[in-house]
Structure formats: C-alpha cells, structure tokens
XYZ file of C-alpha atoms in Angstrom:
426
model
C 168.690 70.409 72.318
C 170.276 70.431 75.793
C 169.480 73.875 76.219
C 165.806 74.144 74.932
C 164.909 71.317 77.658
C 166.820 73.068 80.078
C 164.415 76.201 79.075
C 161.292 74.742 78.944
C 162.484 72.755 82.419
C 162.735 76.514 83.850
C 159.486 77.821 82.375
C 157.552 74.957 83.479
C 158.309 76.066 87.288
C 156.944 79.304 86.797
C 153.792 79.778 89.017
C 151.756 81.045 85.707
C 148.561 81.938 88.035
C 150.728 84.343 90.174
C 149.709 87.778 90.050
C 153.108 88.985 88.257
C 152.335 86.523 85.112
C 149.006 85.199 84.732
C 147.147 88.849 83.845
C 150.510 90.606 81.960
C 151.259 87.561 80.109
C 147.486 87.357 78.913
C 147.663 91.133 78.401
C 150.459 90.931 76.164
C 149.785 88.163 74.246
C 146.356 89.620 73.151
C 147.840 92.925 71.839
C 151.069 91.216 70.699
C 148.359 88.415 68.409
C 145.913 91.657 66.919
C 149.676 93.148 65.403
C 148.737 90.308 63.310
C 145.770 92.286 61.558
C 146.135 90.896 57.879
C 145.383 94.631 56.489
C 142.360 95.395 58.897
C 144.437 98.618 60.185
C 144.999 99.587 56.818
C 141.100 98.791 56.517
C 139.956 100.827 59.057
C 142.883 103.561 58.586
C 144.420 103.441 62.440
C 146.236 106.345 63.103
C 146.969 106.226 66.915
C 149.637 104.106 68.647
C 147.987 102.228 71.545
C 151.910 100.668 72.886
C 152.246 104.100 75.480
C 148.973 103.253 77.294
C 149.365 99.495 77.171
C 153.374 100.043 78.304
C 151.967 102.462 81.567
C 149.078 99.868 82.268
C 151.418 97.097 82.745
C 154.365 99.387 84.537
C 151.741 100.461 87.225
C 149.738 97.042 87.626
C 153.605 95.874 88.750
C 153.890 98.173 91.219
C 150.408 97.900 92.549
C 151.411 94.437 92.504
C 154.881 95.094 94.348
C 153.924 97.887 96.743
C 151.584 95.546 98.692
C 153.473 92.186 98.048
C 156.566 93.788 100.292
C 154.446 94.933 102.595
C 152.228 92.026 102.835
C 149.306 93.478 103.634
C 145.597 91.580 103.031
C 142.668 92.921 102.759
C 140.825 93.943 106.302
C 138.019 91.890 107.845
C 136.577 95.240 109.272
C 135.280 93.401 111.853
C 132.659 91.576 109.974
C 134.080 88.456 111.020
C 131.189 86.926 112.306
C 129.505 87.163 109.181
C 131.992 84.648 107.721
C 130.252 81.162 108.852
C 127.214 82.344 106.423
C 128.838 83.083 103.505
C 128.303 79.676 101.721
C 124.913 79.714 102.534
C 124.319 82.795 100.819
C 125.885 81.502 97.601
C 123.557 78.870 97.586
C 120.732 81.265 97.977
C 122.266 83.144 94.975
C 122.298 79.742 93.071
C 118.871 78.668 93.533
C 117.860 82.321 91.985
C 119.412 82.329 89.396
C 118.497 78.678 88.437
C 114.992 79.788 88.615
C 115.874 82.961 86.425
C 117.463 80.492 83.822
C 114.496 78.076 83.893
C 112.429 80.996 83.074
C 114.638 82.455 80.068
C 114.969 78.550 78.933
C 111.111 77.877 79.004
C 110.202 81.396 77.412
C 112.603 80.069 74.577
C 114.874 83.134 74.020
C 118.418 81.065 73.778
C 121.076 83.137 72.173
C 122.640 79.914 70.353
C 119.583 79.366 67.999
C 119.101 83.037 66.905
C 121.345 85.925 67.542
C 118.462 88.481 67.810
C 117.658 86.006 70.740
C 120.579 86.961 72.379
C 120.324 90.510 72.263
C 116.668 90.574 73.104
C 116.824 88.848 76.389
C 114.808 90.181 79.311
C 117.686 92.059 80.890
C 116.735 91.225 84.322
C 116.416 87.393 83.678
C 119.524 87.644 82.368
C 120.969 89.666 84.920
C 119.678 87.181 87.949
C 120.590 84.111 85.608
C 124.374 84.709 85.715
C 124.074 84.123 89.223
C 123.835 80.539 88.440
C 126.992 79.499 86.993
C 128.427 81.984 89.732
C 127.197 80.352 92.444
C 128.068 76.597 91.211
C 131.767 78.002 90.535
C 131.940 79.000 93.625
C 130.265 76.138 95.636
C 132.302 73.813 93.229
C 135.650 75.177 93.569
C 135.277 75.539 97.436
C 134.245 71.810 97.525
C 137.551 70.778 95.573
C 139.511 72.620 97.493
C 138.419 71.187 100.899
C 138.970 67.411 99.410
C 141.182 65.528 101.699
C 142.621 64.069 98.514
C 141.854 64.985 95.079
C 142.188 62.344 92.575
C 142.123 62.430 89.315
C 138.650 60.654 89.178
C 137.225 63.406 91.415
C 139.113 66.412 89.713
C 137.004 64.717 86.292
C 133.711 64.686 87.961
C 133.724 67.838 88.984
C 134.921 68.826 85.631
C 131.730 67.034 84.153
C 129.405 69.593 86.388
C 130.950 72.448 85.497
C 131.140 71.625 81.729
C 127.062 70.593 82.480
C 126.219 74.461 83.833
C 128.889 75.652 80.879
C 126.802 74.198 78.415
C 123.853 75.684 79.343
C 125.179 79.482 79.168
C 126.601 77.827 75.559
C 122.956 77.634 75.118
C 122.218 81.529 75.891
C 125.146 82.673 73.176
C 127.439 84.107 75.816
C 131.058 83.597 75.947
C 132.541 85.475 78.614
C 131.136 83.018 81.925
C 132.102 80.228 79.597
C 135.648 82.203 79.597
C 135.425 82.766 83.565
C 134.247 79.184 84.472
C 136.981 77.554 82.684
C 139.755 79.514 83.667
C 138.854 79.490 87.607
C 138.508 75.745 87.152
C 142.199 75.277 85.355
C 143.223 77.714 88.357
C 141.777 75.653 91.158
C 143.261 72.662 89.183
C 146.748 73.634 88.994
C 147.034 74.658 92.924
C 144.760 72.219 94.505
C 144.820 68.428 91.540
C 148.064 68.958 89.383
C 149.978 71.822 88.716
C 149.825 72.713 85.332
C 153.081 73.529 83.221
C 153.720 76.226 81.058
C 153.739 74.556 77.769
C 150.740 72.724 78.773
C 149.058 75.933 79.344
C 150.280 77.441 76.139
C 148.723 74.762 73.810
C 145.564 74.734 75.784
C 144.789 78.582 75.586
C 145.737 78.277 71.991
C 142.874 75.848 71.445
C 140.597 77.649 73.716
C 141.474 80.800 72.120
C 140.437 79.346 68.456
C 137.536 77.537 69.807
C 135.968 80.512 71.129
C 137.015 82.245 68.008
C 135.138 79.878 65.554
C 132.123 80.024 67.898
C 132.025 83.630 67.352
C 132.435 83.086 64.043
C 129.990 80.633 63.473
C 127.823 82.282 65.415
C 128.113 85.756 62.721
C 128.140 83.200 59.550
C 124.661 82.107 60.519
C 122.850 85.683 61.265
C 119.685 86.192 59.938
C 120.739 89.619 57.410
C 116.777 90.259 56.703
C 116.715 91.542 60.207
C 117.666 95.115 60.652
C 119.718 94.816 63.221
C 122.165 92.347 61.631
C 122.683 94.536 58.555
C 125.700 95.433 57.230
C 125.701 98.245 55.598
C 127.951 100.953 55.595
C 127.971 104.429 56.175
C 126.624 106.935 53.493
C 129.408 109.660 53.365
C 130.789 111.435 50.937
C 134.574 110.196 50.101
C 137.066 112.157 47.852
C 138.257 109.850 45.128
C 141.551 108.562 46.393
C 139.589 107.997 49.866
C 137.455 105.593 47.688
C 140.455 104.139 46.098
C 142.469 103.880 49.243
C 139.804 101.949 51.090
C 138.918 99.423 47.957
C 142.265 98.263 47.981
C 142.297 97.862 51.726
C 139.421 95.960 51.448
C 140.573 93.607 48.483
C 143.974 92.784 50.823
C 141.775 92.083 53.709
C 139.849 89.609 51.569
C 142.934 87.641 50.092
C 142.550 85.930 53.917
C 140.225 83.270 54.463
C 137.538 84.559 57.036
C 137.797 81.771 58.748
C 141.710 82.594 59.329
C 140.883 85.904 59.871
C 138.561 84.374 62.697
C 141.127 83.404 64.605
C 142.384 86.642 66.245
C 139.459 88.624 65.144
C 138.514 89.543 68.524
C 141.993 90.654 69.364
C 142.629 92.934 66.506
C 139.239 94.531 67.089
C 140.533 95.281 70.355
C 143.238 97.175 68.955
C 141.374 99.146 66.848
C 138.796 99.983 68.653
C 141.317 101.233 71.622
C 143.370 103.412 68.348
C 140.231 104.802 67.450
C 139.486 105.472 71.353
C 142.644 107.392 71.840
C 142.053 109.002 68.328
C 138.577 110.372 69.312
C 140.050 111.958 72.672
C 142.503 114.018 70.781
C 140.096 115.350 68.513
C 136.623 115.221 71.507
C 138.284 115.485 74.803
C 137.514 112.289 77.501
C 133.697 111.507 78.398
C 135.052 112.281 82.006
C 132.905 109.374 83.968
C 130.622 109.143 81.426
C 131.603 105.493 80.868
C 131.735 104.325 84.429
C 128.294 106.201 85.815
C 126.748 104.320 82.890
C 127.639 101.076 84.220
C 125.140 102.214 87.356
C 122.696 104.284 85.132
C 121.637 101.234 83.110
C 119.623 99.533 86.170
C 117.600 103.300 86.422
C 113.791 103.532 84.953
C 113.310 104.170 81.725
C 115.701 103.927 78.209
C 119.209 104.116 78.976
C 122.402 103.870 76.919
C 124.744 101.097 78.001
C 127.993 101.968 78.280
C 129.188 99.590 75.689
C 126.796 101.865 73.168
C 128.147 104.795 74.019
C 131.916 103.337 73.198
C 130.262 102.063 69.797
C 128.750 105.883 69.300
C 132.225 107.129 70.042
C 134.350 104.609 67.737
C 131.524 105.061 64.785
C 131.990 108.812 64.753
C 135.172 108.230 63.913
C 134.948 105.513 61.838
C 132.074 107.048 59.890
C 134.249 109.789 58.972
C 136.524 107.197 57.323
C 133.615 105.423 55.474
C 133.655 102.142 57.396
C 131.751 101.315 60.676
C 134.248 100.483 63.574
C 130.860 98.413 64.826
C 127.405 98.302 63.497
C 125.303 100.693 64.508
C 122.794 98.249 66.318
C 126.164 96.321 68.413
C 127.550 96.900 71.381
C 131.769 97.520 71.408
C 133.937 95.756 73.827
C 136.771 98.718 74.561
C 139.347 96.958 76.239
C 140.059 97.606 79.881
C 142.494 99.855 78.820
C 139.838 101.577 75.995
C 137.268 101.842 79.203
C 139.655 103.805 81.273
C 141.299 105.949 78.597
C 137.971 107.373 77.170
C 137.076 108.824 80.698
C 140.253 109.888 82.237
C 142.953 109.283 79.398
C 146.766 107.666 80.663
C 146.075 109.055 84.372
C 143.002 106.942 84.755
C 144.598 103.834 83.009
C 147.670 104.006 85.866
C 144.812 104.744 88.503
C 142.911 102.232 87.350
C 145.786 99.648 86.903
C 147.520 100.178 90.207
C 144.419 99.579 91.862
C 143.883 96.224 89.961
C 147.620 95.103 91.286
C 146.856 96.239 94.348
C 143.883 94.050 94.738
C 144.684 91.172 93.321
C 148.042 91.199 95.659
C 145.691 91.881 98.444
C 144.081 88.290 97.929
C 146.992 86.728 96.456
C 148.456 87.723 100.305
C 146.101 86.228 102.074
C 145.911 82.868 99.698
C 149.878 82.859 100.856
C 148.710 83.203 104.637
C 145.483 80.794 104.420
C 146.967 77.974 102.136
C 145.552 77.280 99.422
C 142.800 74.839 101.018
C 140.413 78.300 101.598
C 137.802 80.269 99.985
C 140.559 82.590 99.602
C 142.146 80.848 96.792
C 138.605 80.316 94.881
C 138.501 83.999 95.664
C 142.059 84.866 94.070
C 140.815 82.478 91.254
C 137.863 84.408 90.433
C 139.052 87.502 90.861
C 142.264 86.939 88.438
C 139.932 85.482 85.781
C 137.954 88.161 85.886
C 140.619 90.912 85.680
C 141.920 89.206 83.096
C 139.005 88.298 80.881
C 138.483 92.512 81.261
C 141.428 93.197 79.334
C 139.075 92.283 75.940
C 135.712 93.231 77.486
C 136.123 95.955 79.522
C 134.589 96.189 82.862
C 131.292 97.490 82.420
C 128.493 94.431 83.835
C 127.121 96.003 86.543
C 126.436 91.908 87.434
C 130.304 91.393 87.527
C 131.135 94.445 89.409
C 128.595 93.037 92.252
C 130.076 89.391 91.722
C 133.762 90.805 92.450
C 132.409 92.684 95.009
C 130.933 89.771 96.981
C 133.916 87.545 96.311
C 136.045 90.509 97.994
C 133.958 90.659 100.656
C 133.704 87.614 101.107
C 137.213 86.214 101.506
C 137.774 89.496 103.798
C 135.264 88.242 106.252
C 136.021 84.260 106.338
C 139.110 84.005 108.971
C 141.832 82.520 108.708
C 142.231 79.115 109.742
C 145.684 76.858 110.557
C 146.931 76.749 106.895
C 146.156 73.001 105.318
C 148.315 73.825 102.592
C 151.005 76.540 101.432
C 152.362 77.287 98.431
C-alpha cells in the first residue's frame, strides 16, 4: 500500500501539460484504447499494422522536442515587435465577427444539435467566420486569468461559467472539436495559473470527458433522420465469393454481441485505427496522393465545387473497404484520418517524421519562451492553444483551413509580444 502511494505521490508531480507528456501520453492512450475493437478489425478485415508509423511519430516528435529544448531557442520576433501592443485588440475584432457570423447561422436556424443534415449543410463561410468566436473569447479569457493578481477559486469558477456559456452554444451547432479545444486550454491555464492539477485527477476527468463526448456522438447517430439520403446506411453492392459472405456475417454477429452503447465508448478511437490500416493498406496497393491531401486544405476556399480533403480520405478508405463489402465511411461522410493517416497518405513514414519533428519543434519553441516569460503571458495561453490543438489532431487530422490560420495567429502572435520581467516561473 506503501508503495502505490509512494507511486501515485511521484506521478502526481509530473508536469502532465509539458511538451514531453501531454501530446505522447494522449497519443498513446488513443491507439492503445481502439486495440480494444470488440471484433470491428475482424469486421472490417484490417490487414496493415499501424505500430511502425505511430512508433517513428512519437521517436521524432521527442527529438523535435529535445533538439530545441537543449538549445533553448524561441521562436524569433522578426522584428515585428512593435506590432505586439495591438494584438489583443485584434482578437477582439476577430470576436465581434464571428459573434455576428453565429447570430446569423443561429437566426437562419441551421443548428447542428436539432438535425444532423443541419450540421452538414451549414453555410461554409458562416461557419468558417463563426469559429472565430469561441477563439477569440478563449483567448481574451485565458489572457485575463492569467494576468489576475490572485486567482481564487471564486474567479477561476466564473470564468469557467463564460466559457461553458460560449461552449454551449457551439454544443448547439453539433461540433465537438472547439468544445474539445476550449476545455482543454481552460484545464491548461488552470493547472499553471489556479491549481495545479494531478495526474490521477486528470486521468478520471479525461475518462469522463472522453465518454461524454462519446455518447454525444452517439446520441447524436441514434437520432438521424435514415429517410434522408445522406444518412443511409447501406452497403456496398459487390460481388463476394461465398466464404467472403460467411467470413463477414460472423464478424458482424461478434460485433453485435456488444451493446452499441459500449461500443460507443471508444468508437471514435478504433475508427481511427482502421481508417489509418486501411490508409497504409491503400498506399501499398495506390502509391501516396503526394500533396494531394494538404493542397486540398487551401483548394477548398477556391470558386466553384471542390473536394475537401476529408472526402478524398473517405474516397480513399471506401475503395478499399468496398472491395471488402463494408464501407470504411458512408459515402456522403467525411473521414477523420488521424494526424498520422493525413501525413502517411501524402508522403508515407518520411512525411510522418517530417511532419512530427516539426510539431516538437514548435511546440518546444513556445514551451521555451513560456519558461523565459513566466507563465503570467500570452505566451502560455499561446503554448495552451497550441498543445490542445496538436493534440486534438492526433484523431482529426489537420485539415481546417480555419485552424491552420488560428495556429498561425497564435504563433505569430506570442512571437511578436516581448518579453516582459517574468511574474511567474515554472
């Protein structure tokens, strides 16, 4: 008994928000939770191990990580500097847009929650420019906390009440991933600047968060309107041989001896692992898209009808899948690849080191200048935000052309602001 305090006395001093645990740990976790696929592999007949690209995407994030820790470097002001003294201003230019964009979705009565076919046919654009306004009041928020004299309890709460306020009104669009951001930047700006939250702590609340988020998808699929075409569910027409047939029946009768609802649970991670199997799968057999992926992150804001690069990576899983006689996605969906799915279909295991050293890199860029600053700065909203975002990638992928410009500002940003006589250090 001794020694399992003396553990969890140990773990509980681990800095979990530093940049060499917070994204691995998460990274992990997800792949290590989808092993537990209750016959969906069988199901969908994976053939591919993903473990060598997810083992080089974590060795090269380390020494991205490493490289620039030891040498302390921080990312350049370029001599922007004077730009610095504006940059809260222009976030709460960016809020007041996209509050305006939000009223306008909310009062044209397309929210995601009540329909799904709401949430898919939202005018991109109003969309796009809504986002902007749970950035901006995570931002403006988090900034505010962090620049408290003293933060109380009391204050930490109502602060908490205005960000659960703007949460609930992206609940209302159907969207999970800023609910995902906001609340992980807050707990992040909680444990360095309120109370520093311990490991165990953390572990039980990302279990409920994980589940909650979980049921809401699953909720959220339960109640889908099946007369529409776009939320049918029928599968492919292809011609199997007999023990094909047989084969997949059974799979499909194990799959069912779980409760959906149980299945739920860690439905989004196991999808994640199939999809990036079925990713690696189609390479062998098609060759990498070379860029396709990534130029149609920029391609979607172009005139006319383009296909978002989450629809290409469902037209890529599907020809595979369709060969098998079960749809990876539905035909109508869009397929979150992983960031490790995103990087592989273009470039293979060279792009996912490329793409992973350069995500260490940056994030030990910030984390550097956090560690210079204290963590009373913009710089540690900025290390927040930027961590969350990373990390929140591993499932998604990072393909919003809205995020990419987010991260980019936030970068920016914290390179331009100086830095001042530390308040605070870690």
């Amino acid at each position: 008994m001794n020694n399992l305090k003396e553990i969890l006395s140990k773990a509980n001093r681990i800095d979990m928000f530093s940049p060499y645990f917070f994204l691995p740990f998460i990274l992990i976790l997800y792949f290590f939770v989808s092993l537990f696929d209750f016959h969906r592999f069988e199901q969908f007949r994976i053939s591919e191990s993903i473990w060598p690209a997810v083992i080089l995407a974590l060795v090269c994030y380390y020494i991205g990580v490493y490289i620039i820790d030891k040498l302390k470097w921080i990312i350049p002001s370029f001599g922007l500097s004077f730009w610095g003294k504006y940059v809260v201003h222009f976030v709460v230019f960016l809020t007041l847009l996209g509050l305006a964009s939000f009223l306008m979705i909310l009062f044209s009565g397309g929210l995601g929650i009540s329909d799904e076919s709401n949430r898919r046919n939202l005018s991109p654009k109003l969309y796009f420019f809504s986002q902007l306004l749970w950035f901006g009041v995570l931002l403006l928020l988090s900034y505010k906390m962090i620049l408290e004299e003293k933060m109380t309890l009391k204050k930490a709460f109502v602060y908490g009440l205005i960000f659960a306020a703007v949460m609930f009104l992206f609940l209302l669009n159907g969207y999970r991933t800023p609910l995902i951001i906001m609340l992980f930047t807050g707990i992040i700006i909680f444990h360095y600047v309120v109370k520093r939250v311990k490991l165990t702590w953390f572990l039980s609340a990302l279990f409920i968060i994980a589940v909650a988020f979980s049921m809401f998808g699953f909720i959220r699929v339960l109640t889908e309107d099946l007369t529409i075409e776009s939320n049918s569910r029928e599968q492919p027409n292809v011609d199997l041989t007999i023990e094909e047939k047989a084969k997949l029946l059974t799979a499909e009768q194990k799959v069912n001896l779980t409760p959906k609802w149980i299945r739920a649970i860690n439905q989004e991670s196991v999808t994640g692992h199939i999809v990036l199997s079925t990713i690696i799968e189609y390479t062998k057999e098609e060759d990498y898209l070379k860029g396709e992926i990534h130029r149609g992150i920029f391609n979607t804001v172009l005139p006319g009808e383009q296909t978002s690069p989450r629809m290409r990576v469902t037209e890529v899983v599907n020809s595979i899948g369709a060969e098998k006689g079960k749809w990876i996605t539905r035909p109508t969906r869009t397929t979150t690849p992983t960031f490790i799915g995103q990087l592989f279909l273009d470039g293979g295991y060279l792009l996912v080191a490329i793409g992973f050293l350069l995500y260490g890199a940056l994030i030990s860029l910030i984390y550097n200048k956090v560690k210079r600053a204290g963590i009373r700065s913009f710089h540690a909203v900025a290390y927040a935000f930027v961590i969350t975002v990373f990390t929140v990638s591993m499932h998604t992928g990072f393909l919003d052309l809205i995020f990419i410009l987010m991260l980019g500002f936030v970068v920016i940003a914290s390179s331009i602001i100086k830095i001042d006589k530390p308040k605070l250090q870690y």
